[in-house]
Amino acid sequence: MHLTVSALAATVFLATALADVNEGYPVFDCKIPLFTEKLPTFALGKAALFPTGQLESIIKTAAGGAKVDVREEGDAKYWLTGEILIGHVNKTSNESLVFPYLPSLKPGDLKINNDALKALLGDQAIIPQDKTRAGIVIGSRLTGSSQVVGKQPADPATYLLEGLIQRSIPYASGLHPVCGSGSQAAFDFDIDGNIRGLRHSWRPAADQNRLLSPLNPDHIQANITRRLMAAGIGSSATVTSVDLCFYDANNQYLQPAFRFNATVKSDNGPEITFLEGFIPASYSGELEPLPAIATPSTTGPTPSTPDVNATPEPPTRRLAGPSRRQASSVSVGRYLMSNDRLSPNFIDEASNLLRGLRGASSRFVDSQYYWDDPYVYTASGSARYINAVHLAFSDGHGSAHTFLTNGSKTDRGRVRISGDISARGFGGGTGRLAYWILGECSVIPAPIDFPSGQGQKAFEPWWRVFEGGMHAVVGYRGLASVNPGKWREVGGVLGRGTSVVHGFMRTMLPTGKTAAVTRCGRDADSVFMTAGLGRPECLQIWWYK
Ligand SMILES: *[C@@H]1O[C@H](CO)[C@@H](O)[C@H](O)[C@H]1NC(C)=O
Ligand SMILES: *[C@@H]1O[C@H](CO)[C@@H](O)[C@H](O)[C@H]1NC(C)=O
Ligand SMILES: *[C@@H]1O[C@H](CO)[C@@H](O)[C@H](O)[C@H]1NC(C)=O
Ligand SMILES: *[C@@H]1O[C@H](CO)[C@@H](O)[C@H](O)[C@H]1NC(C)=O
Ligand SMILES: *[C@@H]1O[C@H](CO)[C@@H](O)[C@H](O)[C@H]1NC(C)=O
């Protein structure tokens, strides 16, 4: 513990404020910035609408030659290739999204198309000029490798490279990033330097000529401490960085906030998760709400406990098809790690995912919501639980090919992929599962996460999972940060019908390095494509690096 004079002062300050909270203090393993100059605030103007002609030409490229249909519904415009969503514009918020049609991508040596990015950056219709700054940042690379049954995996190849326009604010002799979901301009470049995907949302900002006094470091530390303790994760958190950013919630303001990154340890074990949080940067508090950390008293309904002793129902009853009326519905099952300090956050993420899905389409049925248990995945249990739904979401702590389900069990309810799951796998051949979202950290390592020449180890456990004919598993290859807002966003993206694989990987990339395992040739499938596929001959792993 780095106990400085300032930490001591903050502790004294807090002792009175938190006398009734039975929770330890977090460790601060970083410098806390000191600012003395008054902080500016900005009012946001009208959202720029990405120019239609340019957008349509990007969508045409993104489809890679496949036929594109356009559909308008209320305030939304959709571009589809078959059943798969390629482009979406929300004419109320003026947000634009384009997702590449994955089967049309070619691998190669990727470079950022600087000329194209500079042209976008200089285009007033896309990035309206104001007192804020915008600069080019090189983002992540989408990489893939496949393995045919019984063969060595193919060498990893890169398919897309992200180029971002990062907005920042000059203040106190430095540039401070704009954070939050509002200022987005990210572009996916293919091997020919063409744009295949984008996320765009941007409002010009006007200085409000309102100056706020920045919190001093003691108060920054005290406020962060207070948030972590109220969330019940004080003693398991280590704050690893604190910086100043200007939060854009795509609402009215760009407001100064201190952003902190913390690692949160699982109870009784070594696993960690990231957490990103924000506190208002000044003594005037927040101008509009900043994202909050879930606290045990503010989360949604708690899951039920699965009945692990029930006699499995005969599979014929379980497998009976959905009723005619519900023929096109997608059943959703959510399974969350219990008895961990982060459990309220897992509930928050699960509630948001469902909210996002249902906000986008009425076809989603909330059919299962349980505290997680290894039984959910076994030969007898999976028929009643994970393999009885089309779309499953597990959340908790994880590590390579492993996740935890119940912090109170002696082994914390460890589930190993593949040793602890049904030998018949999941999918339409044995049940119903088509897509599995793993919210835990690190469960899907990529071939490059193993020593050279051992890339097959990344694939090996997944063959059993896919045995039943499912379509795809998506999650993270590295540590991920808790971020309920993003889970709502990804629910919306998947619910509108993007590729589950890339819609998830791209949307959640800001929360950690995402990855996916998919049956070869099925990486474009949307969540509505749930037909069972039989045993696979080839698996593909996609990852961001
Ligand atoms: C979206 O763009 C249109 C056309 O430029 C504009 O009239 C509208 O006000 C914008 N919407 C928002 C929320 O700023
Ligand atoms: C469009 O954006 C508005 C404002 O953010 C939101 O309320 C609405 O649900 C969005 N519509 C779609 C179809 O995403
Ligand atoms: C942060 O600390 C300051 C100074 O103690 C206090 O006035 C303010 O209310 C705190 N804000 C929050 C959100 O805790
Ligand atoms: C905090 O973590 C986020 C990712 O979760 C990262 O983008 C950001 O740079 C980190 N901030 C600092 C100051 O390290
Ligand atoms: C978790 O494990 C404990 C100990 O085995 C058990 O009593 C409890 O029912 C399990 N599930 C939940 C949701 O706590």
Coordinates of C-alpha atoms and ligand atoms in Angstrom, one line a residue:
M1 CA 0.0 0.0 0.0
H2 CA 1.3 3.4 -1.0
L3 CA 0.1 5.4 2.0
T4 CA 1.0 9.0 1.4
V5 CA 0.1 12.0 3.5
S6 CA -2.7 12.7 1.1
A7 CA -4.1 9.1 1.6
L8 CA -4.0 9.7 5.3
A9 CA -5.9 12.9 5.0
A10 CA -8.5 11.3 2.8
T11 CA -8.8 8.4 5.3
V12 CA -9.5 10.7 8.1
F13 CA -12.0 12.6 6.0
L14 CA -13.8 9.4 5.2
A15 CA -13.8 7.9 8.6
T16 CA -16.5 10.2 9.6
A17 CA -18.4 10.0 6.3
L18 CA -18.4 6.2 6.3
A19 CA -18.6 5.2 9.9
D20 CA -21.6 3.0 9.1
V21 CA -20.3 1.2 6.1
N22 CA -18.7 -2.2 6.9
E23 CA -16.2 -2.2 4.1
G24 CA -12.4 -1.8 3.8
Y25 CA -10.5 0.9 2.0
P26 CA -9.2 0.5 -1.6
V27 CA -5.5 0.7 -2.3
F28 CA -4.3 3.6 -4.4
D29 CA -1.4 2.4 -6.5
C30 CA -1.1 5.5 -8.7
K31 CA -0.5 9.2 -8.7
I32 CA -3.5 11.4 -8.2
P33 CA -3.4 14.4 -10.4
L34 CA -3.3 17.9 -9.0
F35 CA -5.0 20.7 -10.9
T36 CA -5.4 24.3 -9.7
E37 CA -6.6 26.1 -12.9
K38 CA -10.4 26.4 -13.1
L39 CA -12.0 23.7 -15.3
P40 CA -14.0 24.6 -18.5
T41 CA -17.4 23.0 -19.3
F42 CA -19.0 22.8 -22.7
A43 CA -22.5 22.7 -24.1
L44 CA -23.1 20.3 -26.9
G45 CA -24.8 21.4 -30.1
K46 CA -26.8 19.5 -32.8
A47 CA -25.5 16.1 -33.6
A48 CA -23.7 15.9 -37.0
L49 CA -25.4 13.4 -39.4
F50 CA -22.8 11.4 -41.4
P51 CA -23.3 12.4 -45.0
T52 CA -25.7 10.0 -46.6
G53 CA -23.9 9.6 -50.0
Q54 CA -20.6 8.8 -48.3
L55 CA -22.3 6.4 -45.8
E56 CA -24.0 4.5 -48.6
S57 CA -20.8 4.1 -50.4
I58 CA -19.1 2.8 -47.2
I59 CA -22.0 0.4 -46.7
K60 CA -21.6 -0.9 -50.3
T61 CA -18.0 -1.6 -49.6
A62 CA -18.8 -3.1 -46.2
A63 CA -21.1 -5.6 -47.9
G64 CA -18.2 -6.7 -50.2
G65 CA -20.3 -7.2 -53.3
A66 CA -23.3 -8.8 -51.5
K67 CA -26.8 -7.4 -52.3
V68 CA -27.9 -4.7 -49.9
D69 CA -31.5 -4.0 -49.0
V70 CA -32.7 -0.8 -47.3
R71 CA -35.5 -0.6 -44.8
E72 CA -36.9 2.4 -42.9
E73 CA -38.7 2.1 -39.6
G74 CA -39.7 5.1 -37.6
D75 CA -36.6 7.1 -36.8
A76 CA -34.2 4.3 -38.0
K77 CA -32.8 3.4 -41.4
Y78 CA -31.3 -0.1 -41.8
W79 CA -29.2 -1.7 -44.5
L80 CA -29.2 -5.5 -44.7
T81 CA -27.5 -8.3 -46.5
G82 CA -30.0 -11.1 -46.4
E83 CA -31.0 -11.2 -42.7
I84 CA -27.7 -9.6 -41.5
L85 CA -27.6 -5.9 -40.5
I86 CA -24.7 -4.0 -42.2
G87 CA -25.7 -0.4 -41.5
H88 CA -27.9 1.5 -39.2
V89 CA -28.6 5.2 -38.8
N90 CA -30.7 6.6 -36.0
K91 CA -32.3 9.8 -37.3
T92 CA -33.2 11.0 -33.8
S93 CA -29.7 10.7 -32.3
N94 CA -27.9 10.9 -35.6
E95 CA -25.7 8.0 -34.7
S96 CA -24.4 5.9 -37.6
L97 CA -23.0 2.3 -37.5
V98 CA -21.6 0.2 -40.2
F99 CA -20.4 -3.4 -39.7
P100 CA -18.4 -5.2 -42.3
Y101 CA -19.8 -8.4 -43.8
L102 CA -17.1 -10.7 -42.5
P103 CA -17.1 -13.4 -45.2
S104 CA -16.1 -10.8 -47.8
L105 CA -12.9 -9.7 -45.9
K106 CA -9.4 -10.7 -47.2
P107 CA -6.4 -11.1 -45.0
G108 CA -3.2 -9.1 -45.5
D109 CA -0.7 -6.6 -44.3
L110 CA -2.8 -3.7 -43.0
K111 CA -1.9 -0.1 -42.7
I112 CA -3.9 2.9 -41.7
N113 CA -5.2 4.9 -44.7
N114 CA -4.0 8.2 -43.3
D115 CA -5.2 10.2 -46.3
A116 CA -8.7 8.9 -45.9
L117 CA -8.7 9.6 -42.1
K118 CA -7.3 13.1 -42.6
A119 CA -10.1 13.8 -45.2
L120 CA -12.7 12.6 -42.7
L121 CA -11.1 14.6 -39.9
G122 CA -11.2 17.7 -42.1
D123 CA -14.8 17.3 -43.2
Q124 CA -17.0 19.7 -41.3
A125 CA -20.1 17.6 -41.9
I126 CA -18.4 14.7 -40.0
I127 CA -16.2 16.4 -37.4
P128 CA -17.6 20.0 -37.0
Q129 CA -14.9 22.4 -36.0
D130 CA -15.0 23.9 -32.5
K131 CA -12.6 24.7 -29.6
T132 CA -12.0 21.0 -29.0
R133 CA -9.2 19.1 -30.7
A134 CA -9.3 15.9 -32.7
G135 CA -6.4 13.7 -33.7
I136 CA -5.8 10.3 -35.3
V137 CA -5.2 7.3 -33.2
I138 CA -4.4 3.8 -34.5
G139 CA -6.7 1.2 -32.9
S140 CA -6.9 -2.6 -32.7
R141 CA -6.4 -5.3 -35.4
L142 CA -9.1 -7.9 -36.1
T143 CA -7.2 -11.2 -36.6
G144 CA -8.3 -14.7 -37.3
S145 CA -7.2 -18.3 -37.7
S146 CA -9.2 -21.5 -38.5
Q147 CA -8.6 -25.1 -37.7
V148 CA -10.0 -28.0 -39.8
V149 CA -10.7 -31.1 -37.7
G150 CA -7.6 -33.2 -37.1
K151 CA -5.3 -30.6 -38.8
Q152 CA -2.9 -27.9 -37.5
P153 CA -4.6 -24.4 -37.3
A154 CA -3.9 -22.0 -40.1
D155 CA -1.4 -19.1 -39.5
P156 CA -3.1 -16.1 -37.9
A157 CA -4.0 -13.4 -40.5
T158 CA -5.2 -9.8 -40.1
Y159 CA -8.4 -8.6 -41.7
L160 CA -9.2 -5.1 -40.4
L161 CA -7.4 -2.3 -38.7
E162 CA -9.2 0.4 -36.7
G163 CA -8.4 4.1 -37.1
L164 CA -10.0 6.4 -34.6
I165 CA -10.5 10.1 -34.3
Q166 CA -9.8 11.0 -30.6
R167 CA -11.3 14.2 -29.3
S168 CA -9.6 16.1 -26.6
I169 CA -9.7 19.4 -24.7
P170 CA -6.8 21.7 -24.1
Y171 CA -6.6 22.6 -20.4
A172 CA -3.8 23.4 -17.9
S173 CA -0.9 23.0 -20.4
G174 CA -2.1 19.6 -21.5
L175 CA -4.6 17.8 -23.7
H176 CA -7.3 15.8 -21.9
P177 CA -9.3 13.1 -23.7
V178 CA -13.0 13.3 -24.2
C179 CA -14.5 10.1 -22.8
G180 CA -18.0 8.5 -22.7
S181 CA -20.1 7.3 -25.6
G182 CA -20.9 10.6 -27.3
S183 CA -17.8 11.5 -29.3
Q184 CA -17.2 8.6 -31.5
A185 CA -15.5 8.4 -34.9
A186 CA -14.0 5.0 -35.5
F187 CA -13.3 3.5 -38.9
D188 CA -12.3 -0.1 -40.0
F189 CA -9.8 -0.3 -42.8
D190 CA -9.3 -3.3 -45.0
I191 CA -6.2 -4.4 -46.8
D192 CA -6.9 -2.0 -49.7
G193 CA -7.3 0.9 -47.4
N194 CA -11.0 1.0 -47.9
I195 CA -13.4 1.7 -45.0
R196 CA -15.5 -1.4 -44.2
G197 CA -17.0 -0.3 -40.9
L198 CA -17.7 2.8 -38.8
R199 CA -19.1 4.2 -35.6
H200 CA -20.0 7.8 -35.8
S201 CA -21.6 10.2 -33.3
W202 CA -20.4 13.8 -32.9
R203 CA -21.7 17.1 -31.6
P204 CA -19.9 20.4 -31.8
A205 CA -19.1 21.8 -28.3
A206 CA -19.3 25.4 -27.2
D207 CA -17.5 26.8 -24.2
Q208 CA -20.0 27.6 -21.6
N209 CA -17.8 30.3 -20.0
R210 CA -18.5 28.6 -16.7
L211 CA -15.4 27.8 -14.7
L212 CA -15.4 25.1 -12.0
S213 CA -12.9 24.6 -9.2
P214 CA -11.2 21.2 -9.5
L215 CA -11.3 18.8 -6.5
N216 CA -8.0 18.6 -4.7
P217 CA -6.2 15.2 -4.7
D218 CA -7.4 14.4 -1.1
H219 CA -11.0 14.9 -2.2
I220 CA -10.5 13.0 -5.4
Q221 CA -9.2 10.0 -3.5
A222 CA -12.0 10.3 -0.9
N223 CA -14.7 10.5 -3.5
I224 CA -13.4 7.5 -5.4
T225 CA -13.0 5.6 -2.1
R226 CA -16.5 6.4 -1.2
R227 CA -17.9 5.1 -4.5
L228 CA -15.9 1.8 -4.2
M229 CA -17.0 1.3 -0.6
A230 CA -20.6 2.0 -1.4
A231 CA -20.4 -0.6 -4.1
G232 CA -19.1 -3.1 -1.5
I233 CA -15.8 -3.5 -3.3
G234 CA -13.5 -1.2 -1.3
S235 CA -11.2 -3.8 0.2
S236 CA -10.8 -5.8 -3.0
A237 CA -10.1 -2.9 -5.3
T238 CA -6.7 -1.4 -6.3
V239 CA -7.0 1.9 -8.1
T240 CA -4.3 1.8 -10.8
S241 CA -4.8 5.2 -12.5
V242 CA -6.7 8.4 -12.2
D243 CA -6.9 11.0 -15.0
L244 CA -8.9 13.9 -16.1
C245 CA -11.3 13.5 -19.0
F246 CA -14.3 15.4 -20.4
Y247 CA -17.3 13.1 -20.3
D248 CA -19.7 13.1 -23.3
A249 CA -22.9 11.2 -22.6
N250 CA -24.3 12.3 -26.0
N251 CA -26.6 14.5 -24.1
Q252 CA -26.2 18.2 -23.2
Y253 CA -22.6 18.6 -21.9
L254 CA -19.0 17.9 -22.1
Q255 CA -18.3 17.9 -18.4
P256 CA -14.9 17.4 -16.6
A257 CA -14.6 14.1 -14.7
F258 CA -11.9 12.2 -13.0
R259 CA -11.8 8.7 -14.6
F260 CA -10.3 6.0 -12.5
N261 CA -9.3 2.5 -13.4
A262 CA -9.3 -0.2 -10.7
T263 CA -8.6 -3.9 -10.6
V264 CA -11.1 -5.8 -8.5
K265 CA -10.0 -9.2 -7.0
S266 CA -12.5 -12.1 -6.8
D267 CA -13.3 -13.2 -3.3
N268 CA -11.0 -16.1 -2.2
G269 CA -9.0 -16.3 -5.4
P270 CA -6.5 -14.7 -7.7
E271 CA -8.8 -13.6 -10.6
I272 CA -9.2 -10.0 -11.3
T273 CA -11.6 -7.8 -13.3
F274 CA -11.1 -4.2 -14.4
L275 CA -13.5 -1.5 -13.4
E276 CA -13.6 2.0 -14.9
G277 CA -15.4 4.7 -12.9
F278 CA -16.0 8.4 -13.0
I279 CA -16.5 11.1 -10.4
P280 CA -17.4 14.7 -11.1
A281 CA -14.1 16.7 -11.3
S282 CA -15.3 19.8 -9.4
Y283 CA -16.9 21.0 -6.2
S284 CA -20.0 21.8 -8.1
G285 CA -20.8 18.1 -8.7
E286 CA -22.1 16.6 -11.9
L287 CA -23.8 18.6 -14.6
E288 CA -25.7 15.5 -15.8
P289 CA -25.4 12.0 -14.6
L290 CA -22.1 10.1 -14.9
P291 CA -22.2 6.3 -15.1
A292 CA -22.5 4.8 -11.6
I293 CA -21.0 1.7 -10.1
A294 CA -23.7 -0.8 -9.2
T295 CA -24.3 -1.0 -5.5
P296 CA -26.0 -4.0 -3.8
S297 CA -29.1 -1.8 -3.2
T298 CA -29.5 -0.3 -6.6
T299 CA -29.4 -3.4 -8.9
G300 CA -32.3 -5.0 -10.7
P301 CA -34.1 -8.3 -9.7
T302 CA -31.8 -11.0 -8.4
P303 CA -31.6 -14.3 -10.3
S304 CA -33.3 -17.5 -9.0
T305 CA -31.2 -20.4 -7.7
P306 CA -31.2 -23.3 -10.2
D307 CA -32.5 -26.7 -9.0
V308 CA -29.5 -28.8 -9.2
N309 CA -31.1 -31.9 -7.8
A310 CA -34.1 -32.1 -10.1
T311 CA -34.5 -35.2 -12.2
P312 CA -33.8 -34.1 -15.8
E313 CA -36.9 -34.0 -17.8
P314 CA -37.1 -36.4 -20.7
P315 CA -35.2 -34.7 -23.6
T316 CA -38.2 -35.0 -25.9
R317 CA -40.2 -32.6 -23.8
R318 CA -37.3 -30.2 -23.5
L319 CA -36.6 -30.3 -27.1
A320 CA -40.2 -29.8 -28.3
G321 CA -40.1 -26.9 -30.8
P322 CA -41.4 -23.5 -29.8
S323 CA -45.1 -23.0 -30.3
R324 CA -46.2 -21.8 -33.7
R325 CA -47.0 -18.3 -32.3
Q326 CA -43.5 -18.0 -31.0
A327 CA -41.8 -19.6 -34.1
S328 CA -39.5 -16.7 -34.6
S329 CA -38.7 -15.9 -30.9
V330 CA -35.2 -16.1 -29.5
S331 CA -35.1 -17.4 -25.9
V332 CA -32.5 -15.9 -23.7
G333 CA -30.8 -17.5 -20.6
R334 CA -28.7 -15.5 -18.2
Y335 CA -26.4 -17.2 -15.6
L336 CA -24.5 -15.1 -13.1
M337 CA -21.8 -15.8 -10.6
S338 CA -23.1 -15.6 -7.0
N339 CA -21.5 -14.8 -3.7
D340 CA -18.9 -12.4 -5.1
R341 CA -18.4 -8.8 -4.3
L342 CA -19.0 -8.0 -8.0
S343 CA -22.3 -10.0 -8.2
P344 CA -24.4 -6.8 -8.1
N345 CA -22.4 -5.6 -11.1
F346 CA -23.0 -8.9 -12.9
I347 CA -26.8 -8.4 -12.3
D348 CA -26.5 -4.9 -13.7
E349 CA -24.7 -6.1 -16.8
A350 CA -27.3 -8.9 -17.3
S351 CA -30.2 -6.5 -16.9
N352 CA -28.7 -4.1 -19.4
L353 CA -28.0 -6.8 -21.9
L354 CA -31.7 -7.9 -21.8
R355 CA -32.9 -4.3 -21.9
G356 CA -30.7 -3.6 -25.0
L357 CA -32.0 -6.8 -26.8
R358 CA -35.7 -6.1 -26.0
G359 CA -35.3 -2.4 -26.9
A360 CA -34.2 -3.5 -30.3
S361 CA -36.7 -6.3 -31.0
S362 CA -39.8 -7.9 -29.4
R363 CA -38.6 -11.3 -30.5
F364 CA -36.5 -11.9 -27.4
V365 CA -38.0 -14.0 -24.6
D366 CA -36.5 -13.8 -21.1
S367 CA -36.8 -17.5 -20.5
Q368 CA -34.1 -18.2 -17.8
Y369 CA -32.4 -16.0 -15.2
Y370 CA -30.4 -18.0 -12.6
W371 CA -27.4 -17.8 -10.3
D372 CA -24.8 -19.7 -12.2
D373 CA -23.8 -23.3 -11.2
P374 CA -21.6 -25.9 -12.9
Y375 CA -24.8 -28.0 -13.2
V376 CA -26.0 -25.5 -15.8
Y377 CA -23.4 -26.9 -18.2
T378 CA -23.3 -30.7 -17.4
A379 CA -24.8 -33.5 -19.5
S380 CA -28.0 -33.6 -17.3
G381 CA -28.1 -30.0 -16.3
S382 CA -27.5 -28.4 -19.7
A383 CA -30.6 -29.9 -21.2
R384 CA -32.7 -27.9 -18.7
Y385 CA -30.5 -24.8 -18.6
I386 CA -28.0 -23.5 -21.1
N387 CA -28.9 -25.9 -23.9
A388 CA -32.6 -25.1 -23.6
V389 CA -32.2 -21.5 -24.8
H390 CA -31.0 -20.0 -28.1
L391 CA -28.9 -17.2 -26.6
A392 CA -27.0 -17.6 -23.3
F393 CA -25.1 -15.1 -21.2
S394 CA -22.7 -16.2 -18.4
D395 CA -21.0 -13.6 -16.2
G396 CA -18.6 -13.7 -13.4
H397 CA -14.8 -14.1 -13.0
G398 CA -12.8 -16.1 -15.5
S399 CA -9.4 -17.1 -16.8
A400 CA -8.2 -19.1 -19.9
H401 CA -10.9 -21.7 -20.8
T402 CA -12.3 -21.5 -17.3
F403 CA -14.9 -19.5 -15.4
L404 CA -16.4 -19.4 -11.9
T405 CA -20.0 -19.7 -10.9
N406 CA -20.4 -19.5 -7.1
G407 CA -18.0 -17.9 -4.8
S408 CA -19.3 -19.9 -1.8
K409 CA -18.3 -23.3 -3.1
T410 CA -15.0 -24.7 -2.2
D411 CA -13.7 -24.5 -5.8
R412 CA -15.8 -21.4 -6.3
G413 CA -18.0 -23.4 -8.7
R414 CA -15.2 -23.7 -11.4
V415 CA -16.3 -24.7 -14.9
R416 CA -13.5 -25.9 -17.2
I417 CA -14.0 -25.8 -20.9
S418 CA -14.2 -28.5 -21.9
G419 CA -13.8 -30.9 -19.0
D420 CA -16.8 -29.8 -17.0
I421 CA -19.3 -29.5 -19.8
S422 CA -21.6 -32.0 -21.5
A423 CA -19.7 -34.3 -23.8
R424 CA -22.4 -33.9 -26.4
G425 CA -21.8 -30.2 -26.5
F426 CA -24.4 -27.5 -27.1
G427 CA -26.5 -26.7 -30.1
G428 CA -29.5 -27.7 -32.2
G429 CA -28.4 -31.3 -32.5
T430 CA -28.7 -31.9 -28.7
G431 CA -30.8 -29.0 -27.5
R432 CA -31.2 -25.4 -28.7
L433 CA -28.2 -23.2 -27.9
A434 CA -27.0 -21.2 -30.9
Y435 CA -24.9 -18.3 -29.3
W436 CA -23.1 -18.1 -26.0
I437 CA -21.9 -14.8 -24.6
L438 CA -19.1 -15.1 -22.0
G439 CA -18.9 -11.9 -20.0
E440 CA -16.0 -13.2 -17.9
C441 CA -12.4 -12.1 -18.4
S442 CA -10.0 -14.2 -20.5
V443 CA -12.1 -17.3 -21.2
I444 CA -11.4 -17.2 -25.0
P445 CA -7.6 -17.1 -25.4
A446 CA -6.3 -16.7 -29.0
P447 CA -3.7 -18.9 -30.7
I448 CA -1.2 -16.2 -30.1
D449 CA -1.8 -16.3 -26.4
F450 CA 0.0 -19.7 -26.3
P451 CA 3.7 -20.4 -26.9
S452 CA 4.7 -20.4 -30.6
G453 CA 3.7 -23.7 -32.3
Q454 CA 1.0 -24.5 -29.7
G455 CA -1.8 -22.5 -31.3
Q456 CA -4.0 -25.6 -31.5
K457 CA -4.4 -25.3 -27.7
A458 CA -6.6 -22.3 -28.3
F459 CA -9.0 -24.4 -30.3
E460 CA -8.9 -27.8 -28.5
P461 CA -11.5 -27.3 -25.8
W462 CA -14.0 -25.7 -28.1
W463 CA -14.5 -28.7 -30.3
R464 CA -16.6 -30.3 -27.6
V465 CA -18.7 -27.2 -27.0
F466 CA -19.6 -27.0 -30.7
E467 CA -20.2 -30.8 -31.0
G468 CA -24.0 -30.1 -30.7
G469 CA -24.0 -27.8 -33.7
M470 CA -24.0 -24.3 -32.2
H471 CA -23.0 -21.2 -34.2
A472 CA -20.7 -19.0 -32.0
V473 CA -19.2 -18.2 -28.6
V474 CA -18.1 -14.6 -28.0
G475 CA -16.2 -13.1 -25.1
Y476 CA -12.8 -11.8 -24.1
R477 CA -9.2 -13.1 -24.6
G478 CA -7.9 -10.7 -21.9
L479 CA -9.1 -8.7 -18.9
A480 CA -12.4 -6.9 -19.4
S481 CA -13.8 -4.0 -17.5
V482 CA -17.2 -3.9 -15.8
N483 CA -19.4 -1.6 -17.9
P484 CA -23.1 -2.0 -17.7
G485 CA -23.8 0.8 -20.2
K486 CA -21.9 -1.1 -22.9
W487 CA -23.9 -4.3 -22.3
R488 CA -27.0 -2.3 -23.1
E489 CA -25.4 -1.0 -26.2
V490 CA -24.3 -4.5 -27.4
G491 CA -27.8 -5.8 -26.7
G492 CA -29.1 -3.2 -29.0
V493 CA -26.6 -3.9 -31.7
L494 CA -27.1 -7.7 -31.6
G495 CA -30.9 -7.2 -31.3
R496 CA -31.0 -5.2 -34.5
G497 CA -29.4 -8.2 -36.3
T498 CA -25.7 -7.6 -36.8
S499 CA -23.2 -10.5 -37.0
V500 CA -23.2 -11.8 -33.4
V501 CA -19.4 -12.4 -33.7
H502 CA -18.4 -9.0 -35.0
G503 CA -21.2 -7.0 -33.5
F504 CA -20.1 -8.2 -30.1
M505 CA -16.4 -7.9 -30.7
R506 CA -16.5 -4.4 -32.1
T507 CA -19.0 -2.9 -29.7
M508 CA -17.3 -4.3 -26.6
L509 CA -13.8 -3.6 -27.7
P510 CA -13.6 -0.5 -25.5
T511 CA -14.1 -2.8 -22.5
G512 CA -11.3 -5.3 -23.3
K513 CA -9.7 -7.4 -26.0
T514 CA -12.7 -9.3 -27.4
A515 CA -12.6 -12.7 -29.1
A516 CA -14.9 -15.3 -30.6
V517 CA -15.0 -18.9 -31.6
T518 CA -17.3 -19.8 -34.5
R519 CA -18.1 -22.6 -36.7
C520 CA -16.3 -21.8 -40.0
G521 CA -18.5 -19.9 -42.4
R522 CA -20.9 -18.8 -39.6
D523 CA -19.2 -15.6 -38.5
A524 CA -21.7 -13.3 -40.1
D525 CA -24.8 -15.0 -38.6
S526 CA -27.2 -12.8 -36.7
V527 CA -28.8 -13.8 -33.4
F528 CA -32.1 -14.6 -35.3
M529 CA -30.3 -17.4 -37.2
T530 CA -30.7 -20.2 -34.6
A531 CA -31.1 -23.4 -36.7
G532 CA -28.9 -26.3 -35.4
L533 CA -25.9 -27.0 -37.6
G534 CA -24.6 -30.5 -36.6
R535 CA -21.1 -31.4 -35.8
P536 CA -18.5 -28.9 -37.3
E537 CA -15.6 -29.8 -39.6
C538 CA -13.8 -26.6 -39.0
L539 CA -13.7 -23.9 -36.3
Q540 CA -12.6 -20.3 -36.6
I541 CA -11.2 -18.0 -33.8
W542 CA -11.4 -14.2 -34.2
W543 CA -9.6 -11.8 -31.9
Y544 CA -8.6 -8.2 -31.5
K545 CA -5.0 -7.4 -30.8
Ligands
LIG1 C1 -29.7 15.3 -36.8 O1 -29.4 15.9 -38.1 C2 -30.4 16.6 -38.6 C3 -30.0 17.0 -40.0 O2 -28.8 17.6 -40.0 C4 -30.8 17.8 -37.7 O3 -31.9 18.5 -38.3 C5 -31.1 17.3 -36.3 O4 -31.3 18.4 -35.5 C6 -30.0 16.4 -35.8 N1 -30.4 15.8 -34.5 C7 -29.8 16.1 -33.4 C8 -30.3 15.3 -32.2 O5 -29.0 16.9 -33.2
LIG2 C1 -32.5 6.5 -31.6 O1 -32.0 7.4 -30.6 C2 -32.9 7.8 -29.6 C3 -32.2 8.8 -28.7 O2 -31.0 8.4 -28.2 C4 -33.4 6.6 -28.8 O3 -34.4 7.0 -27.9 C5 -34.1 5.6 -29.8 O4 -34.4 4.4 -29.1 C6 -33.1 5.2 -30.9 N1 -33.8 4.4 -31.9 C7 -33.3 3.3 -32.4 C8 -34.1 2.6 -33.4 O5 -32.2 2.8 -32.0
LIG3 C1 -16.6 14.9 -3.5 O1 -15.9 15.6 -2.5 C2 -16.3 16.9 -2.2 C3 -15.4 17.5 -1.2 O2 -15.5 16.7 0.0 C4 -17.7 17.0 -1.9 O3 -18.2 18.3 -1.7 C5 -18.6 16.3 -2.9 O4 -19.9 16.2 -2.5 C6 -18.1 14.9 -3.2 N1 -18.8 14.3 -4.3 C7 -19.2 13.1 -4.2 C8 -20.0 12.6 -5.5 O5 -19.0 12.3 -3.4
LIG4 C1 -8.3 3.1 -18.1 O1 -8.8 2.0 -18.8 C2 -9.3 2.2 -20.1 C3 -9.8 0.9 -20.6 O2 -10.7 0.3 -19.7 C4 -8.2 2.8 -20.9 O3 -8.7 3.1 -22.2 C5 -7.7 4.1 -20.3 O4 -6.6 4.5 -21.0 C6 -7.2 3.8 -18.9 N1 -6.8 5.0 -18.3 C7 -5.6 5.2 -17.8 C8 -5.4 6.6 -17.2 O5 -4.8 4.3 -17.7
LIG5 C1 -23.6 -21.5 -3.8 O1 -22.9 -22.5 -3.1 C2 -23.3 -22.7 -1.7 C3 -22.3 -23.6 -1.1 O2 -22.3 -24.8 -1.7 C4 -24.8 -23.1 -1.7 O3 -25.2 -23.2 -0.4 C5 -25.6 -22.1 -2.5 O4 -26.9 -22.6 -2.6 C6 -25.1 -21.9 -3.9 N1 -25.9 -21.0 -4.7 C7 -26.2 -19.7 -4.3 C8 -27.0 -19.0 -5.3 O5 -25.8 -19.2 -3.3

